[in-house]
PDB file of N, CA and C in Angstrom:
ATOM      1  N   MET V   1      97.467  47.394 105.932  1.00  0.00           N
ATOM      2  CA  MET V   1      96.238  46.741 105.508  1.00  0.00           C
ATOM      3  C   MET V   1      95.446  46.257 106.725  1.00  0.00           C
ATOM      4  N   PHE V   2      96.148  45.618 107.675  1.00  0.00           N
ATOM      5  CA  PHE V   2      95.471  45.105 108.868  1.00  0.00           C
ATOM      6  C   PHE V   2      94.891  46.237 109.709  1.00  0.00           C
ATOM      7  N   ALA V   3      95.625  47.347 109.800  1.00  0.00           N
ATOM      8  CA  ALA V   3      95.152  48.479 110.600  1.00  0.00           C
ATOM      9  C   ALA V   3      93.886  49.079 109.988  1.00  0.00           C
ATOM     10  N   GLN V   4      93.815  49.135 108.674  1.00  0.00           N
ATOM     11  CA  GLN V   4      92.617  49.680 108.028  1.00  0.00           C
ATOM     12  C   GLN V   4      91.411  48.780 108.253  1.00  0.00           C
ATOM     13  N   ILE V   5      91.614  47.485 108.192  1.00  0.00           N
ATOM     14  CA  ILE V   5      90.515  46.548 108.445  1.00  0.00           C
ATOM     15  C   ILE V   5      90.048  46.665 109.887  1.00  0.00           C
ATOM     16  N   LEU V   6      91.000  46.796 110.806  1.00  0.00           N
ATOM     17  CA  LEU V   6      90.654  46.938 112.220  1.00  0.00           C
ATOM     18  C   LEU V   6      89.903  48.237 112.476  1.00  0.00           C
ATOM     19  N   GLU V   7      90.314  49.326 111.845  1.00  0.00           N
ATOM     20  CA  GLU V   7      89.617  50.596 112.014  1.00  0.00           C
ATOM     21  C   GLU V   7      88.199  50.544 111.465  1.00  0.00           C
ATOM     22  N   ILE V   8      88.023  49.925 110.317  1.00  0.00           N
ATOM     23  CA  ILE V   8      86.680  49.816 109.733  1.00  0.00           C
ATOM     24  C   ILE V   8      85.789  48.937 110.600  1.00  0.00           C
ATOM     25  N   SER V   9      86.343  47.849 111.129  1.00  0.00           N
ATOM     26  CA  SER V   9      85.540  46.981 111.988  1.00  0.00           C
ATOM     27  C   SER V   9      85.191  47.682 113.297  1.00  0.00           C
ATOM     28  N   LEU V  10      86.089  48.513 113.846  1.00  0.00           N
ATOM     29  CA  LEU V  10      85.761  49.276 115.047  1.00  0.00           C
ATOM     30  C   LEU V  10      84.681  50.304 114.767  1.00  0.00           C
ATOM     31  N   LEU V  11      84.703  50.909 113.602  1.00  0.00           N
ATOM     32  CA  LEU V  11      83.660  51.861 113.234  1.00  0.00           C
ATOM     33  C   LEU V  11      82.308  51.159 113.156  1.00  0.00           C
ATOM     34  N   CYS V  12      82.263  50.020 112.505  1.00  0.00           N
ATOM     35  CA  CYS V  12      81.005  49.271 112.389  1.00  0.00           C
ATOM     36  C   CYS V  12      80.511  48.813 113.755  1.00  0.00           C
ATOM     37  N   LEU V  13      81.422  48.327 114.596  1.00  0.00           N
ATOM     38  CA  LEU V  13      81.048  47.883 115.930  1.00  0.00           C
ATOM     39  C   LEU V  13      80.509  49.048 116.749  1.00  0.00           C
ATOM     40  N   GLY V  14      81.130  50.209 116.644  1.00  0.00           N
ATOM     41  CA  GLY V  14      80.659  51.372 117.380  1.00  0.00           C
ATOM     42  C   GLY V  14      79.278  51.812 116.953  1.00  0.00           C
ATOM     43  N   VAL V  15      79.026  51.789 115.665  1.00  0.00           N
ATOM     44  CA  VAL V  15      77.697  52.186 115.174  1.00  0.00           C
ATOM     45  C   VAL V  15      76.641  51.186 115.625  1.00  0.00           C
ATOM     46  N   VAL V  16      76.966  49.902 115.565  1.00  0.00           N
ATOM     47  CA  VAL V  16      76.006  48.873 116.007  1.00  0.00           C
ATOM     48  C   VAL V  16      75.719  49.018 117.501  1.00  0.00           C
ATOM     49  N   LEU V  17      76.761  49.208 118.306  1.00  0.00           N
ATOM     50  CA  LEU V  17      76.554  49.386 119.743  1.00  0.00           C
ATOM     51  C   LEU V  17      75.731  50.636 120.032  1.00  0.00           C
ATOM     52  N   LEU V  18      75.954  51.679 119.281  1.00  0.00           N
ATOM     53  CA  LEU V  18      75.204  52.912 119.482  1.00  0.00           C
ATOM     54  C   LEU V  18      73.724  52.713 119.174  1.00  0.00           C
ATOM     55  N   VAL V  19      73.421  52.046 118.085  1.00  0.00           N
ATOM     56  CA  VAL V  19      72.024  51.811 117.710  1.00  0.00           C
ATOM     57  C   VAL V  19      71.335  50.896 118.713  1.00  0.00           C
ATOM     58  N   VAL V  20      72.002  49.812 119.084  1.00  0.00           N
ATOM     59  CA  VAL V  20      71.400  48.874 120.036  1.00  0.00           C
ATOM     60  C   VAL V  20      71.223  49.532 121.401  1.00  0.00           C
ATOM     61  N   GLY V  21      72.206  50.278 121.847  1.00  0.00           N
ATOM     62  CA  GLY V  21      72.094  50.962 123.135  1.00  0.00           C
ATOM     63  C   GLY V  21      71.006  52.006 123.146  1.00  0.00           C
ATOM     64  N   TYR V  22      70.821  52.695 122.035  1.00  0.00           N
ATOM     65  CA  TYR V  22      69.773  53.712 121.964  1.00  0.00           C
ATOM     66  C   TYR V  22      68.390  53.068 121.947  1.00  0.00           C
ATOM     67  N   ARG V  23      68.254  51.998 121.201  1.00  0.00           N
ATOM     68  CA  ARG V  23      66.929  51.344 121.100  1.00  0.00           C
ATOM     69  C   ARG V  23      66.528  50.680 122.407  1.00  0.00           C
ATOM     70  N   ARG V  24      67.496  50.064 123.097  1.00  0.00           N
ATOM     71  CA  ARG V  24      67.179  49.383 124.360  1.00  0.00           C
ATOM     72  C   ARG V  24      67.307  50.306 125.564  1.00  0.00           C
ATOM     73  N   ASN V  25      67.726  51.541 125.326  1.00  0.00           N
ATOM     74  CA  ASN V  25      67.900  52.538 126.382  1.00  0.00           C
ATOM     75  C   ASN V  25      68.917  52.065 127.426  1.00  0.00           C
ATOM     76  N   HIS V  26      70.031  51.499 126.951  1.00  0.00           N
ATOM     77  CA  HIS V  26      71.121  51.056 127.816  1.00  0.00           C
ATOM     78  C   HIS V  26      72.242  52.083 127.747  1.00  0.00           C
ATOM     79  N   ARG V  27      72.492  52.713 128.859  1.00  0.00           N
ATOM     80  CA  ARG V  27      73.541  53.728 128.888  1.00  0.00           C
ATOM     81  C   ARG V  27      74.929  53.112 128.752  1.00  0.00           C
ATOM     82  N   ASN V  28      75.111  51.928 129.299  1.00  0.00           N
ATOM     83  CA  ASN V  28      76.431  51.292 129.230  1.00  0.00           C
ATOM     84  C   ASN V  28      76.813  50.935 127.793  1.00  0.00           C
ATOM     85  N   LEU V  29      75.859  50.489 127.002  1.00  0.00           N
ATOM     86  CA  LEU V  29      76.150  50.194 125.602  1.00  0.00           C
ATOM     87  C   LEU V  29      76.477  51.466 124.828  1.00  0.00           C
ATOM     88  N   MET V  30      75.779  52.536 125.137  1.00  0.00           N
ATOM     89  CA  MET V  30      76.076  53.792 124.458  1.00  0.00           C
ATOM     90  C   MET V  30      77.439  54.346 124.886  1.00  0.00           C
ATOM     91  N   LEU V  31      77.832  54.116 126.143  1.00  0.00           N
ATOM     92  CA  LEU V  31      79.159  54.509 126.595  1.00  0.00           C
ATOM     93  C   LEU V  31      80.230  53.694 125.886  1.00  0.00           C
ATOM     94  N   ALA V  32      80.000  52.394 125.764  1.00  0.00           N
ATOM     95  CA  ALA V  32      80.950  51.540 125.039  1.00  0.00           C
ATOM     96  C   ALA V  32      81.049  51.971 123.578  1.00  0.00           C
ATOM     97  N   ALA V  33      79.933  52.329 122.978  1.00  0.00           N
ATOM     98  CA  ALA V  33      79.945  52.792 121.589  1.00  0.00           C
ATOM     99  C   ALA V  33      80.746  54.078 121.463  1.00  0.00           C
ATOM    100  N   ALA V  34      80.591  54.982 122.414  1.00  0.00           N
ATOM    101  CA  ALA V  34      81.343  56.237 122.363  1.00  0.00           C
ATOM    102  C   ALA V  34      82.840  55.973 122.480  1.00  0.00           C
ATOM    103  N   LEU V  35      83.237  55.066 123.357  1.00  0.00           N
ATOM    104  CA  LEU V  35      84.653  54.746 123.511  1.00  0.00           C
ATOM    105  C   LEU V  35      85.215  54.079 122.266  1.00  0.00           C
ATOM    106  N   VAL V  36      84.457  53.177 121.669  1.00  0.00           N
ATOM    107  CA  VAL V  36      84.918  52.500 120.456  1.00  0.00           C
ATOM    108  C   VAL V  36      85.022  53.489 119.304  1.00  0.00           C
ATOM    109  N   LEU V  37      84.026  54.344 119.156  1.00  0.00           N
ATOM    110  CA  LEU V  37      84.060  55.329 118.073  1.00  0.00           C
ATOM    111  C   LEU V  37      85.176  56.349 118.270  1.00  0.00           C
ATOM    112  N   MET V  38      85.482  56.671 119.530  1.00  0.00           N
ATOM    113  CA  MET V  38      86.571  57.596 119.797  1.00  0.00           C
ATOM    114  C   MET V  38      87.922  56.962 119.474  1.00  0.00           C
ATOM    115  N   SER V  39      88.052  55.659 119.711  1.00  0.00           N
ATOM    116  CA  SER V  39      89.346  55.011 119.516  1.00  0.00           C
ATOM    117  C   SER V  39      89.598  54.588 118.074  1.00  0.00           C
ATOM    118  N   PHE V  40      88.574  54.487 117.247  1.00  0.00           N
ATOM    119  CA  PHE V  40      88.792  53.944 115.910  1.00  0.00           C
ATOM    120  C   PHE V  40      89.656  54.852 115.054  1.00  0.00           C
ATOM    121  N   GLY V  41      89.597  56.147 115.254  1.00  0.00           N
ATOM    122  CA  GLY V  41      90.378  57.059 114.437  1.00  0.00           C
ATOM    123  C   GLY V  41      91.806  57.240 114.903  1.00  0.00           C
ATOM    124  N   THR V  42      92.083  56.884 116.141  1.00  0.00           N
ATOM    125  CA  THR V  42      93.409  57.123 116.702  1.00  0.00           C
ATOM    126  C   THR V  42      94.213  55.851 116.880  1.00  0.00           C
ATOM    127  N   LEU V  43      93.695  54.732 116.490  1.00  0.00           N
ATOM    128  CA  LEU V  43      94.359  53.457 116.731  1.00  0.00           C
ATOM    129  C   LEU V  43      95.698  53.359 116.012  1.00  0.00           C
ATOM    130  N   GLN V  44      95.748  53.765 114.777  1.00  0.00           N
ATOM    131  CA  GLN V  44      96.972  53.647 113.989  1.00  0.00           C
ATOM    132  C   GLN V  44      98.058  54.584 114.527  1.00  0.00           C
ATOM    133  N   ASP V  45      97.688  55.812 114.875  1.00  0.00           N
ATOM    134  CA  ASP V  45      98.661  56.748 115.427  1.00  0.00           C
ATOM    135  C   ASP V  45      99.166  56.285 116.788  1.00  0.00           C
ATOM    136  N   PHE V  46      98.290  55.744 117.614  1.00  0.00           N
ATOM    137  CA  PHE V  46      98.699  55.243 118.920  1.00  0.00           C
ATOM    138  C   PHE V  46      99.683  54.094 118.780  1.00  0.00           C
ATOM    139  N   GLY V  47      99.388  53.167 117.892  1.00  0.00           N
ATOM    140  CA  GLY V  47     100.281  52.031 117.672  1.00  0.00           C
ATOM    141  C   GLY V  47     101.643  52.458 117.156  1.00  0.00           C
ATOM    142  N   ARG V  48     101.651  53.390 116.231  1.00  0.00           N
ATOM    143  CA  ARG V  48     102.908  53.884 115.670  1.00  0.00           C
ATOM    144  C   ARG V  48     103.731  54.590 116.757  1.00  0.00           C
ATOM    145  N   GLY V  49     103.100  55.403 117.571  1.00  0.00           N
ATOM    146  CA  GLY V  49     103.799  56.106 118.636  1.00  0.00           C
ATOM    147  C   GLY V  49     104.319  55.176 119.704  1.00  0.00           C
ATOM    148  N   PHE V  50     103.539  54.158 120.040  1.00  0.00           N
ATOM    149  CA  PHE V  50     103.971  53.189 121.042  1.00  0.00           C
ATOM    150  C   PHE V  50     105.185  52.419 120.565  1.00  0.00           C
ATOM    151  N   LEU V  51     105.166  51.952 119.326  1.00  0.00           N
ATOM    152  CA  LEU V  51     106.312  51.214 118.789  1.00  0.00           C
ATOM    153  C   LEU V  51     107.548  52.097 118.683  1.00  0.00           C
ATOM    154  N   GLU V  52     107.356  53.342 118.290  1.00  0.00           N
ATOM    155  CA  GLU V  52     108.488  54.263 118.180  1.00  0.00           C
ATOM    156  C   GLU V  52     109.100  54.535 119.552  1.00  0.00           C
ATOM    157  N   GLY V  53     108.271  54.719 120.550  1.00  0.00           N
ATOM    158  CA  GLY V  53     108.768  54.931 121.904  1.00  0.00           C
ATOM    159  C   GLY V  53     109.450  53.698 122.459  1.00  0.00           C
ATOM    160  N   TYR V  54     108.919  52.536 122.165  1.00  0.00           N
ATOM    161  CA  TYR V  54     109.510  51.285 122.643  1.00  0.00           C
ATOM    162  C   TYR V  54     110.875  51.056 121.997  1.00  0.00           C
ATOM    163  N   GLN V  55     111.007  51.380 120.740  1.00  0.00           N
ATOM    164  CA  GLN V  55     112.272  51.174 120.040  1.00  0.00           C
ATOM    165  C   GLN V  55     113.346  52.154 120.489  1.00  0.00           C
ATOM    166  N   HIS V  56     112.956  53.341 120.901  1.00  0.00           N
ATOM    167  CA  HIS V  56     113.929  54.364 121.304  1.00  0.00           C
ATOM    168  C   HIS V  56     114.125  54.430 122.810  1.00  0.00           C
ATOM    169  N   ALA V  57     113.594  53.473 123.535  1.00  0.00           N
ATOM    170  CA  ALA V  57     113.757  53.477 124.987  1.00  0.00           C
ATOM    171  C   ALA V  57     115.210  53.204 125.335  1.00  0.00           C
ATOM    172  N   THR V  58     115.709  53.908 126.350  1.00  0.00           N
ATOM    173  CA  THR V  58     117.100  53.755 126.767  1.00  0.00           C
ATOM    174  C   THR V  58     117.204  53.065 128.126  1.00  0.00           C
ATOM    175  N   ALA V  59     116.146  52.482 128.593  1.00  0.00           N
ATOM    176  CA  ALA V  59     116.170  51.824 129.898  1.00  0.00           C
ATOM    177  C   ALA V  59     117.011  50.538 129.807  1.00  0.00           C
ATOM    178  N   ARG V  60     117.715  50.270 130.888  1.00  0.00           N
ATOM    179  CA  ARG V  60     118.529  49.059 130.947  1.00  0.00           C
ATOM    180  C   ARG V  60     117.871  48.041 131.843  1.00  0.00           C
ATOM    181  N   LYS V  61     118.181  46.790 131.643  1.00  0.00           N
ATOM    182  CA  LYS V  61     117.677  45.721 132.501  1.00  0.00           C
ATOM    183  C   LYS V  61     118.422  45.766 133.826  1.00  0.00           C
ATOM    184  N   LEU V  62     117.726  45.447 134.878  1.00  0.00           N
ATOM    185  CA  LEU V  62     118.357  45.420 136.209  1.00  0.00           C
ATOM    186  C   LEU V  62     119.101  44.141 136.452  1.00  0.00           C
TER     187      LEU V  62
END
């Protein structure tokens, strides 16, 4: 449930940044919008993979 809310909020934030960056002609805002929009669809898979890798790590403490 939390991941879906986070993904929807990232989508909305990306669209808002894209519109504001386009209207004000700010390249940095449009770059931030592109990064946010790119990450919103992969957030859940990244989190799942990170946790799975962390749980199966065989490294020992020194």
